[in-house]
Amino acid sequence: MMNVNELFSFLWKDFVKETPSAERIKELFESRGEEVINDHIAFRTINDPKICKEVMAKVFMDLGYEVAGDYHFAEKHLNAIHLAHPENADLPKVFISELILEDFSTELQDTLRREVVDVITERMAFNGNLIFGGRPWLMPSYETYQSLRTESEYAGWLYIYGFRANHFTVSVNHLNGFNSIEEVNEFLKENGHTLNASGGEVKGTAEVFLKQSSTTAELVKQAFIEGVYEVPTCFYEFAERFPMENGELFQGFIADNANKIFESTDMKMHDTVKN
Ligand code: NI
């Protein structure tokens, strides 16, 4: 079994293969002498008992993580949990969301059961390796992808990318040369990166103790049965946490913020840029 640092290092390498801009951003920070600490890492799945968020959490629970919060996103039809390591606050939190299948059309449900859930063997699901298993099914169909994303961009993304980190998140609090997430955002834009502006570039306020921003998932060429098409990949997030009344930094998540962060992989991000 991998130890926790080996696991995160593997997940990062796999993530930047799909998201080279994240590696460039990390190097930008490091070139200014920063050490980049992850606030959290996020994963996506489906609420089928075989591959639900609790199954995905197992590999982290085995490494000492505990469930520290749960969330519901009505508009996106998602549930989520977050896990934290009680003995090591420097380890990133883990955020695992799952699509609520029964909220969707029977067509979407049948498609995801056939194309995703049924392909996963019990062994794959329960040996704890699924979370970094990538896409265990064969080449996706562009037509199927389009039919999924008309109902849920999240479903479309999962169908193309499978099981891997959807995003890593830089802890702004750990950056020495930046005083706020707003400064980080300006720095990223000056260096040519595009931010998710849905609901404003900064999601959240100091009053809810959490501000977040993210890059928009860049368009990358992916091979489909029908040919090569450009589709959104993963993204990089930034989080600034604020002290609560007791003086400790808030360590949870805010549904309103996350609702907009999920949209970082939506195709509409690119429509906005073009218009
Ligand atoms: Ni996040």
PDB file of C-alpha atoms and ligand atoms in Angstrom:
ATOM      1  CA  MET A   1       0.000   0.000   0.000  1.00  0.00           C
ATOM      2  CA  MET A   2       1.206   3.496  -0.802  1.00  0.00           C
ATOM      3  CA  ASN A   3       1.828   5.842   2.101  1.00  0.00           C
ATOM      4  CA  VAL A   4      -0.032   9.125   2.133  1.00  0.00           C
ATOM      5  CA  ASN A   5       2.747  11.172   0.505  1.00  0.00           C
ATOM      6  CA  GLU A   6       3.227   8.599  -2.259  1.00  0.00           C
ATOM      7  CA  LEU A   7      -0.524   8.621  -2.890  1.00  0.00           C
ATOM      8  CA  PHE A   8      -0.719  12.422  -3.230  1.00  0.00           C
ATOM      9  CA  SER A   9       2.403  12.498  -5.367  1.00  0.00           C
ATOM     10  CA  PHE A  10       0.895   9.868  -7.700  1.00  0.00           C
ATOM     11  CA  LEU A  11      -2.396  11.784  -7.874  1.00  0.00           C
ATOM     12  CA  TRP A  12      -0.563  15.054  -8.642  1.00  0.00           C
ATOM     13  CA  LYS A  13       1.462  13.484 -11.488  1.00  0.00           C
ATOM     14  CA  ASP A  14      -1.686  12.007 -12.986  1.00  0.00           C
ATOM     15  CA  PHE A  15      -3.531  15.330 -12.543  1.00  0.00           C
ATOM     16  CA  VAL A  16      -0.915  17.498 -14.292  1.00  0.00           C
ATOM     17  CA  LYS A  17      -0.814  15.113 -17.254  1.00  0.00           C
ATOM     18  CA  GLU A  18      -4.400  16.223 -17.904  1.00  0.00           C
ATOM     19  CA  THR A  19      -3.909  19.759 -16.584  1.00  0.00           C
ATOM     20  CA  PRO A  20      -0.468  21.104 -17.572  1.00  0.00           C
ATOM     21  CA  SER A  21      -1.493  24.668 -16.621  1.00  0.00           C
ATOM     22  CA  ALA A  22      -1.621  23.580 -12.958  1.00  0.00           C
ATOM     23  CA  GLU A  23       2.016  22.526 -13.090  1.00  0.00           C
ATOM     24  CA  ARG A  24       2.936  25.870 -14.695  1.00  0.00           C
ATOM     25  CA  ILE A  25       1.070  27.760 -11.947  1.00  0.00           C
ATOM     26  CA  LYS A  26       2.775  25.732  -9.210  1.00  0.00           C
ATOM     27  CA  GLU A  27       6.144  26.498 -10.810  1.00  0.00           C
ATOM     28  CA  LEU A  28       5.246  30.205 -10.999  1.00  0.00           C
ATOM     29  CA  PHE A  29       4.684  30.244  -7.237  1.00  0.00           C
ATOM     30  CA  GLU A  30       7.858  28.251  -6.615  1.00  0.00           C
ATOM     31  CA  SER A  31       9.890  30.627  -8.784  1.00  0.00           C
ATOM     32  CA  ARG A  32       8.937  33.314  -6.240  1.00  0.00           C
ATOM     33  CA  GLY A  33      10.261  31.142  -3.412  1.00  0.00           C
ATOM     34  CA  GLU A  34       6.854  29.866  -2.305  1.00  0.00           C
ATOM     35  CA  GLU A  35       6.203  26.381  -1.017  1.00  0.00           C
ATOM     36  CA  VAL A  36       2.841  25.275  -2.409  1.00  0.00           C
ATOM     37  CA  ILE A  37       0.682  23.520   0.210  1.00  0.00           C
ATOM     38  CA  ASN A  38      -2.590  21.879  -0.839  1.00  0.00           C
ATOM     39  CA  ASP A  39      -5.741  22.907   0.984  1.00  0.00           C
ATOM     40  CA  HIS A  40      -7.748  20.060  -0.495  1.00  0.00           C
ATOM     41  CA  ILE A  41      -8.007  17.652  -3.399  1.00  0.00           C
ATOM     42  CA  ALA A  42     -11.365  16.832  -4.979  1.00  0.00           C
ATOM     43  CA  PHE A  43     -12.812  13.727  -6.608  1.00  0.00           C
ATOM     44  CA  ARG A  44     -16.045  12.955  -8.432  1.00  0.00           C
ATOM     45  CA  THR A  45     -18.173   9.826  -8.547  1.00  0.00           C
ATOM     46  CA  ILE A  46     -21.748   8.475  -8.695  1.00  0.00           C
ATOM     47  CA  ASN A  47     -24.002   7.535  -5.750  1.00  0.00           C
ATOM     48  CA  ASP A  48     -24.277   3.870  -6.827  1.00  0.00           C
ATOM     49  CA  PRO A  49     -23.382   1.707  -3.761  1.00  0.00           C
ATOM     50  CA  LYS A  50     -20.544   0.063  -5.700  1.00  0.00           C
ATOM     51  CA  ILE A  51     -18.640   3.292  -6.358  1.00  0.00           C
ATOM     52  CA  CYS A  52     -20.248   5.862  -4.019  1.00  0.00           C
ATOM     53  CA  LYS A  53     -18.284   8.494  -2.107  1.00  0.00           C
ATOM     54  CA  GLU A  54     -17.894   6.218   0.930  1.00  0.00           C
ATOM     55  CA  VAL A  55     -16.254   3.548  -1.252  1.00  0.00           C
ATOM     56  CA  MET A  56     -13.964   6.171  -2.782  1.00  0.00           C
ATOM     57  CA  ALA A  57     -13.087   7.436   0.707  1.00  0.00           C
ATOM     58  CA  LYS A  58     -11.782   4.042   1.819  1.00  0.00           C
ATOM     59  CA  VAL A  59      -8.197   4.521   0.617  1.00  0.00           C
ATOM     60  CA  PHE A  60      -7.971   7.734   2.666  1.00  0.00           C
ATOM     61  CA  MET A  61      -9.678   6.227   5.739  1.00  0.00           C
ATOM     62  CA  ASP A  62      -7.088   3.432   5.655  1.00  0.00           C
ATOM     63  CA  LEU A  63      -4.421   6.166   5.823  1.00  0.00           C
ATOM     64  CA  GLY A  64      -5.986   7.709   8.938  1.00  0.00           C
ATOM     65  CA  TYR A  65      -8.418  10.210   7.421  1.00  0.00           C
ATOM     66  CA  GLU A  66     -11.866  10.728   8.987  1.00  0.00           C
ATOM     67  CA  VAL A  67     -15.099  12.136   7.578  1.00  0.00           C
ATOM     68  CA  ALA A  68     -15.302  15.741   8.797  1.00  0.00           C
ATOM     69  CA  GLY A  69     -18.297  17.186   6.935  1.00  0.00           C
ATOM     70  CA  ASP A  70     -21.133  16.400   4.548  1.00  0.00           C
ATOM     71  CA  TYR A  71     -22.869  18.578   1.991  1.00  0.00           C
ATOM     72  CA  HIS A  72     -25.783  18.667  -0.433  1.00  0.00           C
ATOM     73  CA  PHE A  73     -25.862  20.667  -3.667  1.00  0.00           C
ATOM     74  CA  ALA A  74     -29.513  20.745  -4.747  1.00  0.00           C
ATOM     75  CA  GLU A  75     -28.972  22.687  -7.974  1.00  0.00           C
ATOM     76  CA  LYS A  76     -26.190  20.373  -9.193  1.00  0.00           C
ATOM     77  CA  HIS A  77     -27.834  17.175  -7.833  1.00  0.00           C
ATOM     78  CA  LEU A  78     -24.719  16.262  -5.867  1.00  0.00           C
ATOM     79  CA  ASN A  79     -23.894  15.090  -2.383  1.00  0.00           C
ATOM     80  CA  ALA A  80     -20.394  15.351  -0.942  1.00  0.00           C
ATOM     81  CA  ILE A  81     -18.273  14.554   2.077  1.00  0.00           C
ATOM     82  CA  HIS A  82     -14.967  15.969   3.135  1.00  0.00           C
ATOM     83  CA  LEU A  83     -12.279  14.067   4.988  1.00  0.00           C
ATOM     84  CA  ALA A  84      -9.502  15.410   7.157  1.00  0.00           C
ATOM     85  CA  HIS A  85      -6.519  13.844   8.887  1.00  0.00           C
ATOM     86  CA  PRO A  86      -6.982  14.344  12.658  1.00  0.00           C
ATOM     87  CA  GLU A  87      -3.295  13.946  13.493  1.00  0.00           C
ATOM     88  CA  ASN A  88      -1.770  15.901  10.652  1.00  0.00           C
ATOM     89  CA  ALA A  89      -3.449  19.212   9.826  1.00  0.00           C
ATOM     90  CA  ASP A  90      -0.848  19.866   7.098  1.00  0.00           C
ATOM     91  CA  LEU A  91      -2.210  17.027   4.958  1.00  0.00           C
ATOM     92  CA  PRO A  92      -4.731  18.222   2.384  1.00  0.00           C
ATOM     93  CA  LYS A  93      -8.401  17.703   3.075  1.00  0.00           C
ATOM     94  CA  VAL A  94     -10.152  15.368   0.630  1.00  0.00           C
ATOM     95  CA  PHE A  95     -13.464  16.414  -0.940  1.00  0.00           C
ATOM     96  CA  ILE A  96     -15.492  13.645  -2.601  1.00  0.00           C
ATOM     97  CA  SER A  97     -18.744  14.449  -4.372  1.00  0.00           C
ATOM     98  CA  GLU A  98     -21.200  12.060  -6.012  1.00  0.00           C
ATOM     99  CA  LEU A  99     -23.926  12.547  -8.596  1.00  0.00           C
ATOM    100  CA  ILE A 100     -27.427  11.686  -7.349  1.00  0.00           C
ATOM    101  CA  LEU A 101     -28.446   9.378 -10.200  1.00  0.00           C
ATOM    102  CA  GLU A 102     -32.158   9.154  -9.376  1.00  0.00           C
ATOM    103  CA  ASP A 103     -32.527  12.933  -9.854  1.00  0.00           C
ATOM    104  CA  PHE A 104     -31.918  12.500 -13.602  1.00  0.00           C
ATOM    105  CA  SER A 105     -33.726  11.052 -16.623  1.00  0.00           C
ATOM    106  CA  THR A 106     -33.864   7.289 -17.039  1.00  0.00           C
ATOM    107  CA  GLU A 107     -31.731   7.791 -20.158  1.00  0.00           C
ATOM    108  CA  LEU A 108     -28.894   9.403 -18.180  1.00  0.00           C
ATOM    109  CA  GLN A 109     -29.232   6.805 -15.420  1.00  0.00           C
ATOM    110  CA  ASP A 110     -29.131   3.918 -17.898  1.00  0.00           C
ATOM    111  CA  THR A 111     -26.150   5.432 -19.722  1.00  0.00           C
ATOM    112  CA  LEU A 112     -24.052   5.940 -16.585  1.00  0.00           C
ATOM    113  CA  ARG A 113     -24.976   2.488 -15.217  1.00  0.00           C
ATOM    114  CA  ARG A 114     -24.046   0.826 -18.507  1.00  0.00           C
ATOM    115  CA  GLU A 115     -20.952   2.893 -19.398  1.00  0.00           C
ATOM    116  CA  VAL A 116     -19.485   3.517 -15.934  1.00  0.00           C
ATOM    117  CA  VAL A 117     -20.946   1.555 -13.000  1.00  0.00           C
ATOM    118  CA  ASP A 118     -21.213  -1.840 -14.726  1.00  0.00           C
ATOM    119  CA  VAL A 119     -17.643  -1.604 -16.039  1.00  0.00           C
ATOM    120  CA  ILE A 120     -16.201  -1.358 -12.531  1.00  0.00           C
ATOM    121  CA  THR A 121     -15.557  -4.764 -11.011  1.00  0.00           C
ATOM    122  CA  GLU A 122     -16.245  -5.330  -7.314  1.00  0.00           C
ATOM    123  CA  ARG A 123     -12.539  -5.991  -6.920  1.00  0.00           C
ATOM    124  CA  MET A 124     -11.582  -2.654  -8.458  1.00  0.00           C
ATOM    125  CA  ALA A 125     -14.087  -0.865  -6.243  1.00  0.00           C
ATOM    126  CA  PHE A 126     -13.133  -2.491  -2.958  1.00  0.00           C
ATOM    127  CA  ASN A 127      -9.360  -2.765  -3.127  1.00  0.00           C
ATOM    128  CA  GLY A 128      -9.204   1.015  -2.710  1.00  0.00           C
ATOM    129  CA  ASN A 129      -7.487   1.660  -6.036  1.00  0.00           C
ATOM    130  CA  LEU A 130     -10.486   3.030  -7.893  1.00  0.00           C
ATOM    131  CA  ILE A 131      -9.847   6.620  -6.796  1.00  0.00           C
ATOM    132  CA  PHE A 132      -6.772   6.743  -9.033  1.00  0.00           C
ATOM    133  CA  GLY A 133      -8.012   4.183 -11.539  1.00  0.00           C
ATOM    134  CA  GLY A 134      -8.528   6.695 -14.341  1.00  0.00           C
ATOM    135  CA  ARG A 135     -11.110   5.585 -16.890  1.00  0.00           C
ATOM    136  CA  PRO A 136     -11.384   1.795 -16.738  1.00  0.00           C
ATOM    137  CA  TRP A 137     -13.846   1.732 -19.651  1.00  0.00           C
ATOM    138  CA  LEU A 138     -12.933   1.929 -23.306  1.00  0.00           C
ATOM    139  CA  MET A 139     -12.799   4.995 -25.524  1.00  0.00           C
ATOM    140  CA  PRO A 140     -15.808   7.257 -24.884  1.00  0.00           C
ATOM    141  CA  SER A 141     -18.387   8.198 -27.496  1.00  0.00           C
ATOM    142  CA  TYR A 142     -18.763  11.912 -28.277  1.00  0.00           C
ATOM    143  CA  GLU A 143     -22.485  11.438 -28.848  1.00  0.00           C
ATOM    144  CA  THR A 144     -22.881   9.833 -25.410  1.00  0.00           C
ATOM    145  CA  TYR A 145     -20.774  12.623 -23.865  1.00  0.00           C
ATOM    146  CA  GLN A 146     -23.010  15.284 -25.438  1.00  0.00           C
ATOM    147  CA  SER A 147     -26.179  13.572 -24.272  1.00  0.00           C
ATOM    148  CA  LEU A 148     -24.823  13.371 -20.701  1.00  0.00           C
ATOM    149  CA  ARG A 149     -23.655  16.959 -20.515  1.00  0.00           C
ATOM    150  CA  THR A 150     -26.965  18.422 -21.676  1.00  0.00           C
ATOM    151  CA  GLU A 151     -28.301  17.161 -18.323  1.00  0.00           C
ATOM    152  CA  SER A 152     -25.144  17.389 -16.222  1.00  0.00           C
ATOM    153  CA  GLU A 153     -21.689  18.725 -17.136  1.00  0.00           C
ATOM    154  CA  TYR A 154     -20.468  16.790 -14.096  1.00  0.00           C
ATOM    155  CA  ALA A 155     -21.738  13.513 -15.624  1.00  0.00           C
ATOM    156  CA  GLY A 156     -20.060  14.354 -18.933  1.00  0.00           C
ATOM    157  CA  TRP A 157     -16.748  15.074 -17.234  1.00  0.00           C
ATOM    158  CA  LEU A 158     -16.877  11.837 -15.235  1.00  0.00           C
ATOM    159  CA  TYR A 159     -17.601   9.834 -18.371  1.00  0.00           C
ATOM    160  CA  ILE A 160     -14.489  11.199 -20.111  1.00  0.00           C
ATOM    161  CA  TYR A 161     -12.021  11.295 -17.224  1.00  0.00           C
ATOM    162  CA  GLY A 162     -13.181   8.630 -14.780  1.00  0.00           C
ATOM    163  CA  PHE A 163     -11.513   8.456 -11.389  1.00  0.00           C
ATOM    164  CA  ARG A 164      -8.691  10.891 -10.757  1.00  0.00           C
ATOM    165  CA  ALA A 165      -8.239  14.226  -8.986  1.00  0.00           C
ATOM    166  CA  ASN A 166     -10.699  16.714 -10.491  1.00  0.00           C
ATOM    167  CA  HIS A 167      -8.735  19.553  -8.905  1.00  0.00           C
ATOM    168  CA  PHE A 168      -5.962  20.334  -6.482  1.00  0.00           C
ATOM    169  CA  THR A 169      -6.273  23.468  -4.366  1.00  0.00           C
ATOM    170  CA  VAL A 170      -3.499  25.847  -3.329  1.00  0.00           C
ATOM    171  CA  SER A 171      -3.742  27.051   0.266  1.00  0.00           C
ATOM    172  CA  VAL A 172      -3.464  30.839  -0.044  1.00  0.00           C
ATOM    173  CA  ASN A 173      -2.900  31.064   3.729  1.00  0.00           C
ATOM    174  CA  HIS A 174       0.414  29.208   3.268  1.00  0.00           C
ATOM    175  CA  LEU A 175       1.735  31.586   0.581  1.00  0.00           C
ATOM    176  CA  ASN A 176       4.172  34.074   2.127  1.00  0.00           C
ATOM    177  CA  GLY A 177       4.216  36.641  -0.654  1.00  0.00           C
ATOM    178  CA  PHE A 178       0.463  37.094  -1.087  1.00  0.00           C
ATOM    179  CA  ASN A 179      -1.848  38.735   1.421  1.00  0.00           C
ATOM    180  CA  SER A 180      -5.164  37.705  -0.108  1.00  0.00           C
ATOM    181  CA  ILE A 181      -6.836  35.525  -2.699  1.00  0.00           C
ATOM    182  CA  GLU A 182      -7.530  38.713  -4.671  1.00  0.00           C
ATOM    183  CA  GLU A 183      -3.748  39.252  -4.986  1.00  0.00           C
ATOM    184  CA  VAL A 184      -3.322  35.638  -6.103  1.00  0.00           C
ATOM    185  CA  ASN A 185      -6.033  36.108  -8.739  1.00  0.00           C
ATOM    186  CA  GLU A 186      -4.364  39.253 -10.125  1.00  0.00           C
ATOM    187  CA  PHE A 187      -1.028  37.415 -10.256  1.00  0.00           C
ATOM    188  CA  LEU A 188      -2.587  34.514 -12.179  1.00  0.00           C
ATOM    189  CA  LYS A 189      -4.305  36.817 -14.677  1.00  0.00           C
ATOM    190  CA  GLU A 190      -1.105  38.828 -15.205  1.00  0.00           C
ATOM    191  CA  ASN A 191       0.511  35.522 -16.114  1.00  0.00           C
ATOM    192  CA  GLY A 192      -2.124  34.691 -18.698  1.00  0.00           C
ATOM    193  CA  HIS A 193      -4.417  32.336 -16.770  1.00  0.00           C
ATOM    194  CA  THR A 194      -8.198  32.473 -17.060  1.00  0.00           C
ATOM    195  CA  LEU A 195     -10.309  32.326 -13.931  1.00  0.00           C
ATOM    196  CA  ASN A 196     -13.794  30.912 -13.492  1.00  0.00           C
ATOM    197  CA  ALA A 197     -15.913  34.076 -13.263  1.00  0.00           C
ATOM    198  CA  SER A 198     -19.254  32.383 -12.587  1.00  0.00           C
ATOM    199  CA  GLY A 199     -20.742  34.325  -9.681  1.00  0.00           C
ATOM    200  CA  GLY A 200     -17.593  36.524  -9.600  1.00  0.00           C
ATOM    201  CA  GLU A 201     -13.952  35.467  -9.529  1.00  0.00           C
ATOM    202  CA  VAL A 202     -13.948  35.146  -5.751  1.00  0.00           C
ATOM    203  CA  LYS A 203     -16.492  32.723  -4.317  1.00  0.00           C
ATOM    204  CA  GLY A 204     -17.385  33.330  -0.671  1.00  0.00           C
ATOM    205  CA  THR A 205     -16.490  36.058   1.825  1.00  0.00           C
ATOM    206  CA  ALA A 206     -14.595  36.451   5.088  1.00  0.00           C
ATOM    207  CA  GLU A 207     -18.017  36.331   6.823  1.00  0.00           C
ATOM    208  CA  VAL A 208     -18.424  32.663   5.774  1.00  0.00           C
ATOM    209  CA  PHE A 209     -14.700  32.144   6.580  1.00  0.00           C
ATOM    210  CA  LEU A 210     -13.788  30.817   3.125  1.00  0.00           C
ATOM    211  CA  LYS A 211     -12.916  32.486  -0.169  1.00  0.00           C
ATOM    212  CA  GLN A 212     -12.183  30.374  -3.224  1.00  0.00           C
ATOM    213  CA  SER A 213     -11.273  30.909  -6.856  1.00  0.00           C
ATOM    214  CA  SER A 214     -10.278  28.579  -9.666  1.00  0.00           C
ATOM    215  CA  THR A 215      -8.926  28.442 -13.168  1.00  0.00           C
ATOM    216  CA  THR A 216     -11.337  27.415 -15.876  1.00  0.00           C
ATOM    217  CA  ALA A 217     -10.629  23.877 -17.052  1.00  0.00           C
ATOM    218  CA  GLU A 218      -8.769  24.397 -20.329  1.00  0.00           C
ATOM    219  CA  LEU A 219      -9.987  22.733 -23.523  1.00  0.00           C
ATOM    220  CA  VAL A 220      -7.863  19.747 -24.512  1.00  0.00           C
ATOM    221  CA  LYS A 221      -8.097  17.327 -27.400  1.00  0.00           C
ATOM    222  CA  GLN A 222      -9.538  13.954 -26.412  1.00  0.00           C
ATOM    223  CA  ALA A 223     -10.002  10.872 -28.549  1.00  0.00           C
ATOM    224  CA  PHE A 224     -13.581   9.697 -28.939  1.00  0.00           C
ATOM    225  CA  ILE A 225     -15.008   6.831 -30.999  1.00  0.00           C
ATOM    226  CA  GLU A 226     -16.182   9.437 -33.521  1.00  0.00           C
ATOM    227  CA  GLY A 227     -12.841  11.300 -33.673  1.00  0.00           C
ATOM    228  CA  VAL A 228     -10.884  13.919 -31.739  1.00  0.00           C
ATOM    229  CA  TYR A 229     -12.790  16.728 -29.992  1.00  0.00           C
ATOM    230  CA  GLU A 230     -11.807  19.516 -27.620  1.00  0.00           C
ATOM    231  CA  VAL A 231     -13.338  19.164 -24.178  1.00  0.00           C
ATOM    232  CA  PRO A 232     -12.708  20.782 -20.768  1.00  0.00           C
ATOM    233  CA  THR A 233     -10.118  19.062 -18.578  1.00  0.00           C
ATOM    234  CA  CYS A 234      -9.389  19.470 -14.835  1.00  0.00           C
ATOM    235  CA  PHE A 235      -8.661  22.766 -13.026  1.00  0.00           C
ATOM    236  CA  TYR A 236      -6.607  24.340 -10.234  1.00  0.00           C
ATOM    237  CA  GLU A 237      -8.283  25.968  -7.244  1.00  0.00           C
ATOM    238  CA  PHE A 238      -7.172  28.536  -4.642  1.00  0.00           C
ATOM    239  CA  ALA A 239      -8.580  28.775  -1.118  1.00  0.00           C
ATOM    240  CA  GLU A 240      -8.159  31.392   1.587  1.00  0.00           C
ATOM    241  CA  ARG A 241      -9.492  30.483   5.027  1.00  0.00           C
ATOM    242  CA  PHE A 242     -10.447  32.936   7.771  1.00  0.00           C
ATOM    243  CA  PRO A 243     -10.509  32.623  11.574  1.00  0.00           C
ATOM    244  CA  MET A 244     -13.821  31.863  13.257  1.00  0.00           C
ATOM    245  CA  GLU A 245     -14.980  33.420  16.557  1.00  0.00           C
ATOM    246  CA  ASN A 246     -12.780  30.940  18.462  1.00  0.00           C
ATOM    247  CA  GLY A 247      -9.705  32.158  16.567  1.00  0.00           C
ATOM    248  CA  GLU A 248      -9.206  28.919  14.617  1.00  0.00           C
ATOM    249  CA  LEU A 249      -9.249  28.844  10.832  1.00  0.00           C
ATOM    250  CA  PHE A 250     -12.490  27.463   9.409  1.00  0.00           C
ATOM    251  CA  GLN A 251     -11.744  24.018   7.932  1.00  0.00           C
ATOM    252  CA  GLY A 252     -15.054  23.134   6.269  1.00  0.00           C
ATOM    253  CA  PHE A 253     -16.621  23.893   2.906  1.00  0.00           C
ATOM    254  CA  ILE A 254     -19.398  26.284   1.880  1.00  0.00           C
ATOM    255  CA  ALA A 255     -22.106  24.944  -0.420  1.00  0.00           C
ATOM    256  CA  ASP A 256     -22.668  28.277  -2.226  1.00  0.00           C
ATOM    257  CA  ASN A 257     -18.955  28.539  -3.081  1.00  0.00           C
ATOM    258  CA  ALA A 258     -18.638  24.938  -4.222  1.00  0.00           C
ATOM    259  CA  ASN A 259     -21.745  25.218  -6.364  1.00  0.00           C
ATOM    260  CA  LYS A 260     -19.908  27.731  -8.574  1.00  0.00           C
ATOM    261  CA  ILE A 261     -16.524  25.985  -8.376  1.00  0.00           C
ATOM    262  CA  PHE A 262     -18.123  22.841  -9.869  1.00  0.00           C
ATOM    263  CA  GLU A 263     -18.805  24.919 -13.003  1.00  0.00           C
ATOM    264  CA  SER A 264     -15.059  25.273 -13.681  1.00  0.00           C
ATOM    265  CA  THR A 265     -15.298  22.200 -15.937  1.00  0.00           C
ATOM    266  CA  ASP A 266     -18.408  23.444 -17.800  1.00  0.00           C
ATOM    267  CA  MET A 267     -18.156  24.050 -21.535  1.00  0.00           C
ATOM    268  CA  LYS A 268     -19.957  27.381 -20.991  1.00  0.00           C
ATOM    269  CA  MET A 269     -16.746  28.798 -19.436  1.00  0.00           C
ATOM    270  CA  HIS A 270     -15.305  28.849 -22.931  1.00  0.00           C
ATOM    271  CA  ASP A 271     -18.418  30.340 -24.537  1.00  0.00           C
ATOM    272  CA  THR A 272     -18.081  33.281 -22.136  1.00  0.00           C
ATOM    273  CA  VAL A 273     -14.443  33.783 -23.068  1.00  0.00           C
ATOM    274  CA  LYS A 274     -15.198  33.737 -26.787  1.00  0.00           C
ATOM    275  CA  ASN A 275     -18.143  36.169 -26.579  1.00  0.00           C
TER     276      ASN A 275
HETATM  277 NI    NI B   1     -12.396  22.445  -4.315  1.00  0.00          NI
END
